[in-house]
Amino acid sequence: MNKKTILVTGGAGFIGSNFIHYVMKKYPEYEIVNLDKLTYAGNLENLKGVDDKQNYHFVKGDIGNRELVEYIFEKFSPIYVVNFAAESHVDRSIEGPEIFIKTNVYGTHVILDVAKEYWQKNDMFNSARFLQISTDEVYGSLPLESEEKFTEESPLKPNSPYSASKASADLLVRAYYVTYGMPVLITRSSNNFGPRQYPEKLTPLIITNALQGKPLPVYGDGLNVRDWLYVEDNCSAIDIVLHKGKIGEVYNIGGGNEWKNIDLVNLICEILGELTEKPVEEYKKLITFVKDRPGHDRRYALSIEKIKRELGWNPTEDFRDGMNKTVKWFFAKTKSYLYRE
Ligand SMILES: NC(=O)c1ccc[n+]([C@@H]2O[C@H](COP(=O)([O-])OP(=O)(O)OC[C@H]3O[C@@H](n4cnc5c(N)ncnc54)[C@H](O)[C@@H]3O)[C@@H](O)[C@H]2O)c1
């Protein structure tokens, strides 16, 4: 019972796998159980380097499978749950919302409820923590011209089936705290970038398409603004919230780097130009403006004053350094992918 076991869900995906690498390095004494369904977005290659360690355990399965989740609790007795598992791509949620409701709402409910039952039965509420990984998208959109930022007190106004499913999960998690006194925490982060991301989201899509000479799709006028957070900074924030956060609270996590999509794409082209010694124009001429996504949120910006003030967390990665590392990582991967047998 005293051994610290973390159940990480969705640990074969982008942020979850980076978090597992982070935790295995920082807390080598912890046991890690990774429950992942291995959808198109999950990739066991993301766990290379940790998957052979004795304190790492992988279970393939769905967070919505109650029997399986109960079995995992009985077998491993996790004291922490970090729930990353989700369908995470807005465009896919517009095409087919149902799986988003199944995984993000129902799945979260199952894992939350099993954790509650298990921790209550074993009198673990005092030391256990359930950390729900959420998103700034639950707050909706801000106008481009405003200076406003979302705080943890901002109303939830999700605009896509994806963000609506994440907001629903947040409300369930909150209700378990209020109703049952369950030890929960929620983090809402801005757009992450970094290694190990499936190349359908903006950063890895642009890098991998550029390297293959394919069009670089930019929605609408390209002026939509996102606040970019290096994935390792998100991991350090999640770590601090898990260990020091106040039960029942929500913490925003942002990088303080607001970029227009088109400027970000140009920056990636410039980094690729330096890296491959091809003229930057070769990459920039691939930029193609495409029809805007329906209900496309214009601007997201997060106030991170609370986590700074209460937990002393700050993002540390310089934005350009982080983007350089990310481009280099995908460059190495894409080369091996392009030239494989
Ligand atoms: N990527 C971002 O910029 C970002 C920003 C804010 C919040 N988030 C949130 O962070 C979390 C992780 O995001 P990501 O970008 O790493 O996602 P991802 O799509 O890269 O990975 C999701 C992982 O969850 C797994 N999964 C999906 N459905 C499952 C199910 N039913 N049971 C078990 N596993 C399942 C997938 O196989 C995959 O490994 C999500 O909850 C997302 O909403 C992401």
XYZ file of N, CA and C in Angstrom, residues 31 41 152 157 179 190 204 219 222 243 284 298:
36
model
N 5.998 3.035 -9.405
C 5.531 2.059 -10.401
C 4.599 2.814 -11.353
N -3.916 7.175 -32.590
C -3.035 8.194 -31.992
C -2.033 7.602 -30.998
N -9.186 30.467 -14.379
C -9.886 29.253 -13.942
C -11.347 29.550 -13.605
N -17.472 27.512 -22.132
C -18.292 27.761 -23.337
C -17.688 27.024 -24.511
N -19.638 15.918 -4.328
C -20.593 14.927 -3.809
C -19.946 13.914 -2.873
N -2.886 24.827 -22.589
C -2.981 25.356 -23.947
C -2.371 24.347 -24.918
N 3.309 19.013 -35.977
C 3.921 17.865 -36.655
C 3.437 17.696 -38.095
N -5.608 26.874 -42.061
C -7.040 27.175 -42.085
C -7.322 28.662 -42.267
N -5.378 32.224 -41.585
C -4.127 31.924 -40.874
C -3.893 32.793 -39.651
N 1.365 16.537 -7.089
C 1.980 16.383 -5.770
C 1.644 17.514 -4.793
N 8.255 27.575 -47.934
C 7.148 28.549 -47.810
C 6.196 28.473 -48.995
N -11.209 31.509 -32.543
C -10.288 32.526 -33.068
C -8.999 32.627 -32.240
